[in-house]
Tab-separated table of C-alpha atoms and ligand atoms in Angstrom:
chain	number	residue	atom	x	y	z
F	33	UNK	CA	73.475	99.100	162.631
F	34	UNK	CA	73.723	100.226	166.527
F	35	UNK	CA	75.457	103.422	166.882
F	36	UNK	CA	75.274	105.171	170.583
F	37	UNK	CA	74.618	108.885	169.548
F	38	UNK	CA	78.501	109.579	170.778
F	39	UNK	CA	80.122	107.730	168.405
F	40	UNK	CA	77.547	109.245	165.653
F	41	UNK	CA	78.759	112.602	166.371
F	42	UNK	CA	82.324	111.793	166.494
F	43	UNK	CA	82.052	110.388	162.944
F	44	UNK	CA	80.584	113.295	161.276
F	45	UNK	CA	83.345	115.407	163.208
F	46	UNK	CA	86.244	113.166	162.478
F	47	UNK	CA	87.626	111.893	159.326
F	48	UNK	CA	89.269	108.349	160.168
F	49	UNK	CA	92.908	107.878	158.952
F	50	UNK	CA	91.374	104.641	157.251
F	51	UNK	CA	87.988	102.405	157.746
F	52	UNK	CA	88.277	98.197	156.946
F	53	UNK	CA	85.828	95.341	157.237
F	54	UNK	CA	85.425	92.773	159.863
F	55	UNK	CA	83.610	89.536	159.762
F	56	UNK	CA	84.338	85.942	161.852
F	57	UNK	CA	83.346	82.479	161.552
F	58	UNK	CA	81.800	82.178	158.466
F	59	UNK	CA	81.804	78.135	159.011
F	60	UNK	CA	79.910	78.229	155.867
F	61	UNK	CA	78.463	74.314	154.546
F	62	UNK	CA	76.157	73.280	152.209
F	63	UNK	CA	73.902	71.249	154.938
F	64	UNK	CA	70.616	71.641	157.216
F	65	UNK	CA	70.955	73.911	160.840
F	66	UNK	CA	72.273	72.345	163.409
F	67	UNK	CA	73.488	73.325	167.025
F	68	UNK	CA	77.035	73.731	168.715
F	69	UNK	CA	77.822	71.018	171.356
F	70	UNK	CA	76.360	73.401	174.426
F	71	UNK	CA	72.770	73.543	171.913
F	72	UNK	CA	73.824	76.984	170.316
F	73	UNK	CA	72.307	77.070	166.589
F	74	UNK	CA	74.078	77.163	164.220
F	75	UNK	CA	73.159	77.997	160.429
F	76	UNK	CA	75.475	76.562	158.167
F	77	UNK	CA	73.783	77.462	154.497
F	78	UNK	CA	72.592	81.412	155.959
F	79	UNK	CA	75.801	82.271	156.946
F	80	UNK	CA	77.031	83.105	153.176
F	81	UNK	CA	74.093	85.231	152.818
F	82	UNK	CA	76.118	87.111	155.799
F	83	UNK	CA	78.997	87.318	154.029
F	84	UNK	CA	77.543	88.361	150.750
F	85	UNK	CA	75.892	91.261	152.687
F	86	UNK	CA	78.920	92.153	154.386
F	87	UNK	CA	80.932	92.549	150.960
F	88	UNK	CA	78.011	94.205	149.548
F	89	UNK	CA	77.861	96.839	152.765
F	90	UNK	CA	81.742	97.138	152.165
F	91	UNK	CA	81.591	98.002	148.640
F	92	UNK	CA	78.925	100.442	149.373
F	93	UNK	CA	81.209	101.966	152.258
F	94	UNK	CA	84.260	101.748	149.957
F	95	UNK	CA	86.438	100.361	152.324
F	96	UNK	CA	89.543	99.676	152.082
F	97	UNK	CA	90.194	96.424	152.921
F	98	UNK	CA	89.025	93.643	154.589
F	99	UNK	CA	89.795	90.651	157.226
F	100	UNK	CA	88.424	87.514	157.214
F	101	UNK	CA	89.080	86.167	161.248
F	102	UNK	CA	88.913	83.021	160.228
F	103	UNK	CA	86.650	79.409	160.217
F	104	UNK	CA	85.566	79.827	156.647
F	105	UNK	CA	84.064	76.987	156.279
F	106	UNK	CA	82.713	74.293	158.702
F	107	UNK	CA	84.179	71.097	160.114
F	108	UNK	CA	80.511	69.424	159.556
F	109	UNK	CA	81.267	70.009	155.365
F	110	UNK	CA	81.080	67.156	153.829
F	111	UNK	CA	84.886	66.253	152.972
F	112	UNK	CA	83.726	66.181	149.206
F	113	UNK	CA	82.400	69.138	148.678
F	114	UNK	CA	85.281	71.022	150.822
F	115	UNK	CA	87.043	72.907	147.885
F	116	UNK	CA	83.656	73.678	146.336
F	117	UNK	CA	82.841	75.671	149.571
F	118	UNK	CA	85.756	77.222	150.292
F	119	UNK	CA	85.907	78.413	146.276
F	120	UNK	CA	82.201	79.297	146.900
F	121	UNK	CA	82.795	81.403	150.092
F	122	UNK	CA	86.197	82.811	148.305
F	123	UNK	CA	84.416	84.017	145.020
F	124	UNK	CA	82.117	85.654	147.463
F	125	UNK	CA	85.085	87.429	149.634
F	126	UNK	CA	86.372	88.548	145.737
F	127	UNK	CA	83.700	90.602	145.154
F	128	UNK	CA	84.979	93.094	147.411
F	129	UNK	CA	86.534	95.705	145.644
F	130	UNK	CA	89.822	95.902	147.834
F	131	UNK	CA	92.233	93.270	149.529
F	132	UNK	CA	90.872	90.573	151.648
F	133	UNK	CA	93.255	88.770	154.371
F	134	UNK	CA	92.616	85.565	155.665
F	135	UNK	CA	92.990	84.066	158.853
F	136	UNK	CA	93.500	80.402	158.754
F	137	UNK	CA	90.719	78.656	161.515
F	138	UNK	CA	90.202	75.149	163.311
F	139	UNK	CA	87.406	74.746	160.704
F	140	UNK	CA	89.364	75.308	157.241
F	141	UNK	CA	91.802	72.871	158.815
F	142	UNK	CA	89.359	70.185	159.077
F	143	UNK	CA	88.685	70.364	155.698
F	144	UNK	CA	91.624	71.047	153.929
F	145	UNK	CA	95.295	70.397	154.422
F	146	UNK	CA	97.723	73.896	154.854
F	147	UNK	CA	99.354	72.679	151.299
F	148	UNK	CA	95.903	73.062	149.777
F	149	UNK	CA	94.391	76.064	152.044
F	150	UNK	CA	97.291	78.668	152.054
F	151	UNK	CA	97.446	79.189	148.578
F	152	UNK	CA	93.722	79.283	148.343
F	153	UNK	CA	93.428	82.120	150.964
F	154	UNK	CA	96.709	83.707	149.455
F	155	UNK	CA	98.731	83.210	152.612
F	156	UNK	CA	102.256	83.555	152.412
F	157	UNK	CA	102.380	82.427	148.602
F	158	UNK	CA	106.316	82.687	148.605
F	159	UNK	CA	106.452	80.940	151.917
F	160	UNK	CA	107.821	77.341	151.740
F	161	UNK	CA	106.898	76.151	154.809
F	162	UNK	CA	103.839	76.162	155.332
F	163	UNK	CA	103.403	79.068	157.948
F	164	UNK	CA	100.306	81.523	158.247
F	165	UNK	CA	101.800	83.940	159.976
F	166	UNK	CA	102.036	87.943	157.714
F	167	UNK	CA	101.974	91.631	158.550
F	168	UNK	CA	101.040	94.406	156.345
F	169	UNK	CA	101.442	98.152	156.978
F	170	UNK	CA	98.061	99.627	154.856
F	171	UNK	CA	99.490	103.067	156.239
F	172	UNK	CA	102.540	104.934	157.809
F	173	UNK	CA	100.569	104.923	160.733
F	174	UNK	CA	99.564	101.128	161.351
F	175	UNK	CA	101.020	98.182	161.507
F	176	UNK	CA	98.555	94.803	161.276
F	177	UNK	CA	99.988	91.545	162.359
F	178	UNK	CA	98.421	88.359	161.524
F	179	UNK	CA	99.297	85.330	163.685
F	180	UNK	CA	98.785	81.726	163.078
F	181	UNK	CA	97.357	80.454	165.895
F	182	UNK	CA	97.375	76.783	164.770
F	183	UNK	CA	101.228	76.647	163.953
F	184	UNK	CA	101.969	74.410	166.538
F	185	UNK	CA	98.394	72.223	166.915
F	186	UNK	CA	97.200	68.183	165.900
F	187	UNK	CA	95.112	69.546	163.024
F	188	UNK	CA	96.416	70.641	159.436
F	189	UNK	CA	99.436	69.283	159.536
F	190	UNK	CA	100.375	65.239	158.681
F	191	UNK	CA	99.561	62.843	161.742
F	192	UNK	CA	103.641	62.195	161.558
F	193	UNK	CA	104.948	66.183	161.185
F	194	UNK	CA	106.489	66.919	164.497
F	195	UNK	CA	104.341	69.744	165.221
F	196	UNK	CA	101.174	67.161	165.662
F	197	UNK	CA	103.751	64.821	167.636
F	198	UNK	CA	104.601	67.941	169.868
F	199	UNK	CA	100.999	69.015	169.745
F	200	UNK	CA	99.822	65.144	171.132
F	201	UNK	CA	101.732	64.989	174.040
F	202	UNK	CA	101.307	68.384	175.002
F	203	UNK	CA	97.711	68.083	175.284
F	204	UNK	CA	97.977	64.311	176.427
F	205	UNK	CA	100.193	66.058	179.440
F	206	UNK	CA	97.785	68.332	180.258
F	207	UNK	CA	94.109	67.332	179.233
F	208	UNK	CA	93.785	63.282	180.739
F	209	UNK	CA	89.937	62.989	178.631
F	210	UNK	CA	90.059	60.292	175.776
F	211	UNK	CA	88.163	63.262	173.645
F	212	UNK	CA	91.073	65.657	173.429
F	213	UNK	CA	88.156	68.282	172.408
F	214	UNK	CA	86.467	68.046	176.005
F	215	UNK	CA	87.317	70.137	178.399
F	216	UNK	CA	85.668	67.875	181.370
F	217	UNK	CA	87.436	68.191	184.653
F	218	UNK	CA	89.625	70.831	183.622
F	219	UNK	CA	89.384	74.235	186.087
F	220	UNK	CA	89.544	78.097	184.708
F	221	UNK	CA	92.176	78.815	182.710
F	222	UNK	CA	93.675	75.137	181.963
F	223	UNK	CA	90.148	74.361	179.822
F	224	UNK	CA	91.844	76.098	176.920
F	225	UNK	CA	93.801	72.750	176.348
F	226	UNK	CA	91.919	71.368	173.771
F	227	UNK	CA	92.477	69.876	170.210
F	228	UNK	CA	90.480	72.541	168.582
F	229	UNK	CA	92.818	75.098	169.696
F	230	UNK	CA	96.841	75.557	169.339
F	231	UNK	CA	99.814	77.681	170.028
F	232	UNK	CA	101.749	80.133	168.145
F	233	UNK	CA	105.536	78.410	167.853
F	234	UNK	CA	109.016	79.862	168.989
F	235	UNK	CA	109.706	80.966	165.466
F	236	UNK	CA	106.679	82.896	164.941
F	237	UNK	CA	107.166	84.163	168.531
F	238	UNK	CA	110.747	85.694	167.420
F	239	UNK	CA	109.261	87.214	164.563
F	240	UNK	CA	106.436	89.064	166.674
F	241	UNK	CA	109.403	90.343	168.875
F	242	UNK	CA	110.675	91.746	165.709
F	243	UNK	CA	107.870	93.134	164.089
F	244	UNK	CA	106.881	94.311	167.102
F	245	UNK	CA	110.661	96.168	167.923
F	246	UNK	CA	110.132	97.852	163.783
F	247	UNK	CA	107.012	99.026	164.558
F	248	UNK	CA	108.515	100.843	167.797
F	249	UNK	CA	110.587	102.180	165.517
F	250	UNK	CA	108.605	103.895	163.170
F	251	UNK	CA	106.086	104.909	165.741
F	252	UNK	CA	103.282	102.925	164.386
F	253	UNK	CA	100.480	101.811	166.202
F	254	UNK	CA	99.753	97.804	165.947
F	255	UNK	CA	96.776	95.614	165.458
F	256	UNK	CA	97.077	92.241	166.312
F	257	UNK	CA	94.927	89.303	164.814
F	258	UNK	CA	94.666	85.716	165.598
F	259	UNK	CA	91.607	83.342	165.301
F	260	UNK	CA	92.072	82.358	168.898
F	261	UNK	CA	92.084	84.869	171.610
F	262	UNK	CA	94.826	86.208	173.261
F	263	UNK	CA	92.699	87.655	176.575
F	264	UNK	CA	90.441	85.457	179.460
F	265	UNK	CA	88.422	88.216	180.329
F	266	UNK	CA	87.208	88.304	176.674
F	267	UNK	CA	86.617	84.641	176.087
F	268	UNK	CA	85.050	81.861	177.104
F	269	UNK	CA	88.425	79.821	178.662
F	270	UNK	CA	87.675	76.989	176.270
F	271	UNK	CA	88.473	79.192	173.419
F	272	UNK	CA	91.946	80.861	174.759
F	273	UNK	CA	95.165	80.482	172.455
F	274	UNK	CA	97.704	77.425	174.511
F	275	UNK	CA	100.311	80.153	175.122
F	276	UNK	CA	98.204	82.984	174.732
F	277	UNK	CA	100.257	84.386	178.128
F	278	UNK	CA	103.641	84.062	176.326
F	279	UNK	CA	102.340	85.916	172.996
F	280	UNK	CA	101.020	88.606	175.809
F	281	UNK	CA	104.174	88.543	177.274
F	282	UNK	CA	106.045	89.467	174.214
F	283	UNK	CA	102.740	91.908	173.476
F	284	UNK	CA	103.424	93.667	176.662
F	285	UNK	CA	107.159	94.908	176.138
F	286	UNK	CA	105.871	97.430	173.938
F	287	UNK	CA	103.885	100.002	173.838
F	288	UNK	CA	102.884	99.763	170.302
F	289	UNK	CA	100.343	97.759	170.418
F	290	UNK	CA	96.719	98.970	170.815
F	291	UNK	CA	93.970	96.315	169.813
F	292	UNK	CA	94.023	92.193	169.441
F	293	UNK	CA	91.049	91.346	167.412
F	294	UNK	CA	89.841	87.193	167.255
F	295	UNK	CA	86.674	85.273	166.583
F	296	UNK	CA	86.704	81.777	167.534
F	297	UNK	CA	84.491	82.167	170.338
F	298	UNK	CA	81.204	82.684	168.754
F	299	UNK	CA	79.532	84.749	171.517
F	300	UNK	CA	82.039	87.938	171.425
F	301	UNK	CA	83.772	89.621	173.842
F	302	UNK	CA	85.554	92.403	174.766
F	303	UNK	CA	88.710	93.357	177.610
F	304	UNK	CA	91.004	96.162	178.635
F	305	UNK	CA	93.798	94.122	179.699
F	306	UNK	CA	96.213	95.077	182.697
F	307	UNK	CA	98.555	97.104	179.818
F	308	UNK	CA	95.701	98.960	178.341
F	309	UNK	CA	94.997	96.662	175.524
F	310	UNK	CA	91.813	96.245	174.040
F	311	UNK	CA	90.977	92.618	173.001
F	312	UNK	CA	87.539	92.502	170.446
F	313	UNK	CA	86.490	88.595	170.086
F	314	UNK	CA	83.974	88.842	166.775
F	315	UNK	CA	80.647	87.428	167.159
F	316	UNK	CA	80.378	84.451	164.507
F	317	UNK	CA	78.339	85.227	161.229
F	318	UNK	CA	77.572	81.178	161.511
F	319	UNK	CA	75.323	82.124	164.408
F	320	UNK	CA	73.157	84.636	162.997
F	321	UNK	CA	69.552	83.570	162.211
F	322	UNK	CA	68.045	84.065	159.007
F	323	UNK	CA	67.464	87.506	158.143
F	324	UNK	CA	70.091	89.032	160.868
F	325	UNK	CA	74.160	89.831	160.062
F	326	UNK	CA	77.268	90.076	161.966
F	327	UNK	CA	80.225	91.871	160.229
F	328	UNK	CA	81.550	95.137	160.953
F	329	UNK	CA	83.289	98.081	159.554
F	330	UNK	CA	86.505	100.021	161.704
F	331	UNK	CA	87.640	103.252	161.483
F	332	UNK	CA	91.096	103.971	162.770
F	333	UNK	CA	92.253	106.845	164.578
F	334	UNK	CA	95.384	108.568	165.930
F	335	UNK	CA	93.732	108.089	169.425
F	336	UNK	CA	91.494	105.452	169.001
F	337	UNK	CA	89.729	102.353	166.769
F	338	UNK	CA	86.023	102.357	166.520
F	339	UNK	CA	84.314	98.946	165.362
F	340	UNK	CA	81.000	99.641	163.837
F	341	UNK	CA	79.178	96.469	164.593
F	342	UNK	CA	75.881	95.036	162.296
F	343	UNK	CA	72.631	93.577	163.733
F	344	UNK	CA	74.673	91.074	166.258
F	345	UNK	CA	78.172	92.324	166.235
F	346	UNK	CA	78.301	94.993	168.592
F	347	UNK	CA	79.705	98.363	168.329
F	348	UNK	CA	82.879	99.279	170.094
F	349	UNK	CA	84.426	102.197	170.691
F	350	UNK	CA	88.314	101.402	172.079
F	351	UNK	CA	90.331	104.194	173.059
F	352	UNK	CA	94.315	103.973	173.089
F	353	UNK	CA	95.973	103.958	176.698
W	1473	LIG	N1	82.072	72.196	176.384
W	1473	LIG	C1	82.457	71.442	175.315
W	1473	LIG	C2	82.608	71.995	174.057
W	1473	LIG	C3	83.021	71.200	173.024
W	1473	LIG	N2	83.271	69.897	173.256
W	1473	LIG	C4	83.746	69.054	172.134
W	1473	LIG	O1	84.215	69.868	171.055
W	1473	LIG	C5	83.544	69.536	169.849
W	1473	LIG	C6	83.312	70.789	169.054
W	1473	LIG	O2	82.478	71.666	169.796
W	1473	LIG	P1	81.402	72.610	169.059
W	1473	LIG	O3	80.847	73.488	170.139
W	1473	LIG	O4	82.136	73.364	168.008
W	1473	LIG	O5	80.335	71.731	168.478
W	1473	LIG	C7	82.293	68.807	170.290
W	1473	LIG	O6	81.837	67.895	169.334
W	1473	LIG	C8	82.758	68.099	171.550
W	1473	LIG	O7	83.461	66.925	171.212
W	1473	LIG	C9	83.114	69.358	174.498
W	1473	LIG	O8	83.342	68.155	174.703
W	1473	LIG	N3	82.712	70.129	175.531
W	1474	G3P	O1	84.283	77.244	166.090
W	1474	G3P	P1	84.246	75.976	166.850
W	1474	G3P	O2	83.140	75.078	166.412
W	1474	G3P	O3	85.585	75.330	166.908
W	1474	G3P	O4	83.865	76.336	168.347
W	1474	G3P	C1	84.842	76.906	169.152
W	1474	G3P	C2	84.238	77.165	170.488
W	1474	G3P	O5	83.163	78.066	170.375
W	1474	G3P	C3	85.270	77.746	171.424
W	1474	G3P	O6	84.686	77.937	172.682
């Protein structure tokens, strides 16, 4: 694990209010190495060996909980054998000895509809329609949102729900390539409209207002997480959420809100945004080559969050405005 020799002698100094496990992009599938479409590899059948290390290192650590960014298994799975990954990955995640919450990704919804994936990640089981959106409050002092950054997208939901309708014509009004998933021709910012990304809907936007205004209340500091990130200066613009400005909008009215963690964008990343917000993109475990790990443990602070970052996941110390 890297550790600058700061943050080593802040944690035997400091007792954190609470430490938790991090890990992105599983993608897991039960099929040869391969490459992303820019010739990144990728190692489909390695990256549960990831995952089983991370639990392992969590257990060890006795963490509390976990969270699962998202993209638990990959789009390249053969259709098949989709609920024999994702019960293979999940029976992997339930070895921790603690919570784990999921994050629904582009990748689980290639291979399984919401009806089918929600209840296997134990999203929202009381939830009728379908949403992925959930906070939890693990102590008086925090307050962890989890956004659904596909509600309103073309994938995971039937080709004739209104949501892909909306989704369709948004993207056919703003992307003009037949491949909805390239991002030729578009410039900066505007490459985020692609099909493997989406938008957090007016609904779930309301909601954030009001978890958000609660929070205020109580005085609790907020985490945000969503698959897809929220900041351009800590992701590739390909990556970027549709309306990530309009979630940052509604981010940015208080002053609650400390750190917006992500994966999605395998390479990492990290921001201080013009409010003081951190944004931590998690590099993908999918990525790692045999042998190496990326998951990450993070202890939380009155002042400050420190990600503790394994073999490719870097370690990040973010300090509170
Ligand atoms: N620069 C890019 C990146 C991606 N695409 C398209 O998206 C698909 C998924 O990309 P992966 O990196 O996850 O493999 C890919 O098959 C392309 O259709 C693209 O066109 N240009
Ligand atoms: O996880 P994927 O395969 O959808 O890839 C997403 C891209 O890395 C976003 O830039």
């Amino acid at each position: 694990m890297g550790c600058p020799n700061n943050l080593v002698k802040a944690q035997q100094e400091e007792q954190p209010l609470l430490s938790f496990g991090v890990i992105s992009d599983v993608q897991y599938a039960d099929i040869p190495d391969g490459r992303s479409f820019l010739g990144v590899p990728r190692y489909y059948r390695h990256s549960f060996h990831v995952l089983h290390r991370a639990v392992q290192r969590w257990n060890d650590q006795k963490l509390k909980f976990a969270i699962n960014l998202g993209d638990i298994v990959d789009g390249f799975c053969p259709k098949d054998q989709s609920l024999t990954a994702v019960k293979k990955i999940l029976d992997a995640f339930n070895l921790f000895n603690g919570p784990v919450y999921h994050l629904i990704g582009n990748h689980c919804l290639y291979n399984l509809p919401r009806e089918k994936l929600l209840p296997a990640l134990n999203i929202n089981p009381s939830c009728d329609n379908l949403t992925a959106y959930y906070e939890f409050s693990p102590i008086p002092e925090y307050r962890f949102i989890v956004l659904d950054g596909y509600d309103v997208s073309a994938i995971g939901w039937p080709e004739d729900h209104p949501n892909t309708l909306k989704s369709l014509n948004f993207l056919n009004e703003r992307n003009p390539n037949s491949d909805k998933n390239s991002p030729n021709g578009l410039v900066g910012r505007d490459r985020r409209f692609l099909m493997f990304n989406g938008a957090v809907g007016s609904d779930q936007i309301e909601w954030l207002d009001r978890v958000l205004q609660d929070a205020t209340v109580l005085d609790q500091k907020v985490v945000i997480c969503c698959h897809l990130p929220l900041d351009p200066e800590a992701s590739s613009k390909e990556a970027l959420l549709w309306n990530y400005e309009e979630v940052m909008d509604v981010i940015h009215r208080y002053e609650c809100v400390k750190v917006c963690l992500a994966g999605h964008d395998h390479k990492g990343g990290h921001s201080v945004d013009s409010h003081g917000v951190h944004h931590r993109v998690l590099e993908a475990a999918l990525e790692c080559p045999p042998g190496t790990d990326a998951f990450g443990r993070v202890d939380l602070f009155h002042d400050r969050l420190v990600l503790f970052g394994t073999d490719r996941l870097m370690t990040q110390e973010m300090v509170f405005r």
